Coordinates of C-alpha atoms in Angstrom, one line a residue:
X18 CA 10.4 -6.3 12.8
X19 CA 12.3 -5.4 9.6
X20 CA 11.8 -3.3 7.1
X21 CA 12.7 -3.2 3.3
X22 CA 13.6 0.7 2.4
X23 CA 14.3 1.1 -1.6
X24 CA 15.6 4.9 -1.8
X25 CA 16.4 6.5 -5.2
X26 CA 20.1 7.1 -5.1
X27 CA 19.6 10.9 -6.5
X28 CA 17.4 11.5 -3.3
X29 CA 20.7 10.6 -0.9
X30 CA 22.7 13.2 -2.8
X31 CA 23.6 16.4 -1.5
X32 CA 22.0 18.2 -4.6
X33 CA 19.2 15.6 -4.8
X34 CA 15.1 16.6 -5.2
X35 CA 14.8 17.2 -1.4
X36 CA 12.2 15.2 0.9
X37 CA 10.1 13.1 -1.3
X38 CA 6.6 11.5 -1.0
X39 CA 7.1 8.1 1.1
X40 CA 5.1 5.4 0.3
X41 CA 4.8 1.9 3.1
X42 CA 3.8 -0.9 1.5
X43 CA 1.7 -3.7 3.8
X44 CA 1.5 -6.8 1.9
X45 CA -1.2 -9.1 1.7
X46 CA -2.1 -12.5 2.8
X47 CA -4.8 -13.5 4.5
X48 CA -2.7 -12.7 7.4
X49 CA -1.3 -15.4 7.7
X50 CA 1.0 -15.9 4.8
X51 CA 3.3 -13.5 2.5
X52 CA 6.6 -11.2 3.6
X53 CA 8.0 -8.2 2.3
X54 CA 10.1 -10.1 0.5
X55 CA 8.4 -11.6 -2.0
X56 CA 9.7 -11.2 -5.6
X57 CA 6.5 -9.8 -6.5
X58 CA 6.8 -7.1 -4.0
X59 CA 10.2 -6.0 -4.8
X60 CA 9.9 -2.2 -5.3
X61 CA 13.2 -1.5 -6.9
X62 CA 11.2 -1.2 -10.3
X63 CA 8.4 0.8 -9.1
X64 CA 11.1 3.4 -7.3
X65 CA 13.2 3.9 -10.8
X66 CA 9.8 4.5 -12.7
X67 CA 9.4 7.5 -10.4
X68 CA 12.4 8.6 -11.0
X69 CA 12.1 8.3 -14.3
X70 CA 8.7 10.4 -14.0
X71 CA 10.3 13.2 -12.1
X72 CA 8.1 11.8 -9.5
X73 CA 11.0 10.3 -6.9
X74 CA 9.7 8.0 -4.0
X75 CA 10.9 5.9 -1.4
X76 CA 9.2 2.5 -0.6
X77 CA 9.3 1.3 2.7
X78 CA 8.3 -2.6 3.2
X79 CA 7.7 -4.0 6.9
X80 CA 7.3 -7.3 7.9
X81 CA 4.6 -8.3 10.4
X82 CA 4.0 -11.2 12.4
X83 CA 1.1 -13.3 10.5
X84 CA -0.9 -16.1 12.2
X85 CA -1.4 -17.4 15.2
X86 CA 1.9 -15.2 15.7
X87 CA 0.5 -12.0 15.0
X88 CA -3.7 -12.3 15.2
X89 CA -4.1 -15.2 17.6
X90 CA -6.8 -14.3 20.3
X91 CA -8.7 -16.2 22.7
X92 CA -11.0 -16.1 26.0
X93 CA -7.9 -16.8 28.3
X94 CA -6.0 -14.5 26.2
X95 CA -8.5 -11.8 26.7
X96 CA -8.3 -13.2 31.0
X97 CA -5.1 -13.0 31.2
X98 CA -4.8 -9.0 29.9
X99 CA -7.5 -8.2 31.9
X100 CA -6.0 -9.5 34.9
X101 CA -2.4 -7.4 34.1
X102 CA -4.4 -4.6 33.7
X103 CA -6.0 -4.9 36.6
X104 CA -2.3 -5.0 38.8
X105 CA -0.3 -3.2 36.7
X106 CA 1.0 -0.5 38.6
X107 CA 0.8 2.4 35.7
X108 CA -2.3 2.7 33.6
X109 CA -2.3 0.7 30.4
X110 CA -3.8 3.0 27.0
X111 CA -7.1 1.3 25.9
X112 CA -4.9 -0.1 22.4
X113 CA -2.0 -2.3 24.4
X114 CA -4.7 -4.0 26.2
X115 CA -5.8 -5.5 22.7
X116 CA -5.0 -8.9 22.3
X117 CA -4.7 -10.8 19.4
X118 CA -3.6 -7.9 17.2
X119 CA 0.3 -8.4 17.6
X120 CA 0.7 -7.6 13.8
X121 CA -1.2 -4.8 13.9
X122 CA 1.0 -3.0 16.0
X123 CA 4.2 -4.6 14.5
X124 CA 2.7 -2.1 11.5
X125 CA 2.1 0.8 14.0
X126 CA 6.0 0.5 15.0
X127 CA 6.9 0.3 11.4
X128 CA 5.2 3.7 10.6
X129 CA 6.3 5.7 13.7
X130 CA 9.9 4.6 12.5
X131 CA 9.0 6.3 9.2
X132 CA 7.7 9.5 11.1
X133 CA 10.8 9.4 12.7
X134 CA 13.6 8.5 10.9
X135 CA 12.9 8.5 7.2
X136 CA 14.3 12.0 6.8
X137 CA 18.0 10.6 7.4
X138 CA 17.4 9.0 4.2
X139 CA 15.7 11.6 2.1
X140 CA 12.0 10.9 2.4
X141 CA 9.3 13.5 4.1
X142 CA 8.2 12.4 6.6
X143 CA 4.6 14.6 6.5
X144 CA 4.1 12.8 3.2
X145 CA 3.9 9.3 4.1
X146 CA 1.3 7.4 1.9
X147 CA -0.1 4.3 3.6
X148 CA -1.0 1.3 0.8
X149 CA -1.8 -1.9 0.9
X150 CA -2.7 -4.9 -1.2
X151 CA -6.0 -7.7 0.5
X152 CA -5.1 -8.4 3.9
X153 CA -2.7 -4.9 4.2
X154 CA -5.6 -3.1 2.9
X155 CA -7.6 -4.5 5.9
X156 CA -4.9 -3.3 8.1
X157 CA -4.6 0.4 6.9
X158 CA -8.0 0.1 7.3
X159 CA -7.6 -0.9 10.8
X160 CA -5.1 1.1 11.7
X161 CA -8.1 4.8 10.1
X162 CA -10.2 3.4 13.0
X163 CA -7.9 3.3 15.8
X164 CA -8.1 6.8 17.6
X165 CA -4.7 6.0 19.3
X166 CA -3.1 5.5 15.4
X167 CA -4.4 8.4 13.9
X168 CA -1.1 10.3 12.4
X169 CA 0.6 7.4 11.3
X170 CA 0.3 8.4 7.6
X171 CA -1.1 11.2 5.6
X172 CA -2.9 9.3 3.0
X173 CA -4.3 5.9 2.4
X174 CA -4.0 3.7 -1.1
X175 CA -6.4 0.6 -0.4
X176 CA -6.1 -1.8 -2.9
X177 CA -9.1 -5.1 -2.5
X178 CA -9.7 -6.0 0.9

């Protein structure tokens, strides 16, 4: 998992704005194709606009395994977890006995490392908008339904999807 962060530089100064709004982009693609490093994504413009608004943000970009890497799911799959479950010596929360949602929860890691860490670099951390674009609108979707994510993010842009 990695993770584009574009701060505004102001925001990592001693007398910068304080905590600003956070904003963590999940890109589209069918999921199966796209990365957070797509020209197209590249947040550095959208970030100085803010600034220029008196309206700092920071942008935080994750990748997420796509595919059969990240969404694969089959009958033995769902055997196989079933069985684990059934010999694993703790209990097991209902949402890591999913299978087939790998990228899902490549997100889920992405924003409780915003929740935790993003004030180091300036950003609020109870201000963290989730937004995404086709298939990352799906997953913030998603991830409103899941009881066990609820709190990953204060407020939801969905764009398509």
């Amino acid at each position: 998992l990695n993770m584009n962060i574009y701060v505004p530089l102001a925001v990592l100064q001693d007398d910068g704005p304080g905590p600003v709004p956070v904003m963590v982009w999940i890109h589209g693609g069918a999921f199966r194709n796209g990365a957070n490093c797509v020209p197209l994504y590249d947040a550095r413009n959208f970030v100085a606009r803010s600034v220029e608004l008196n309206q700092p943000v920071i942008v935080v970009a994750p990748n997420y395994r796509l595919a059969v890497f990240g969404f694969l799911a089959s009958k033995e799959l769902q055997q196989d977890m079933e069985e684990y479950v059934r010999q694993s010596p703790t209990p097991i929360p209902d949402y890591d006995q999913s299978i087939g949602n790998w990228g899902l929860q490549d997100q889920r890691l992405a924003f409780e490392w915003v929740r935790e860490n993003i004030g180091a670099l300036g950003g609020n951390n109870r201000n963290v908008t989730a937004w995404g674009e086709s298939a990352g609108s799906f997953s913030i979707h998603f991830h409103m339904l899941i009881p066990a994510h609820y709190g990953l993010f204060d407020h939801a842009i969905l764009q398509s999807g």
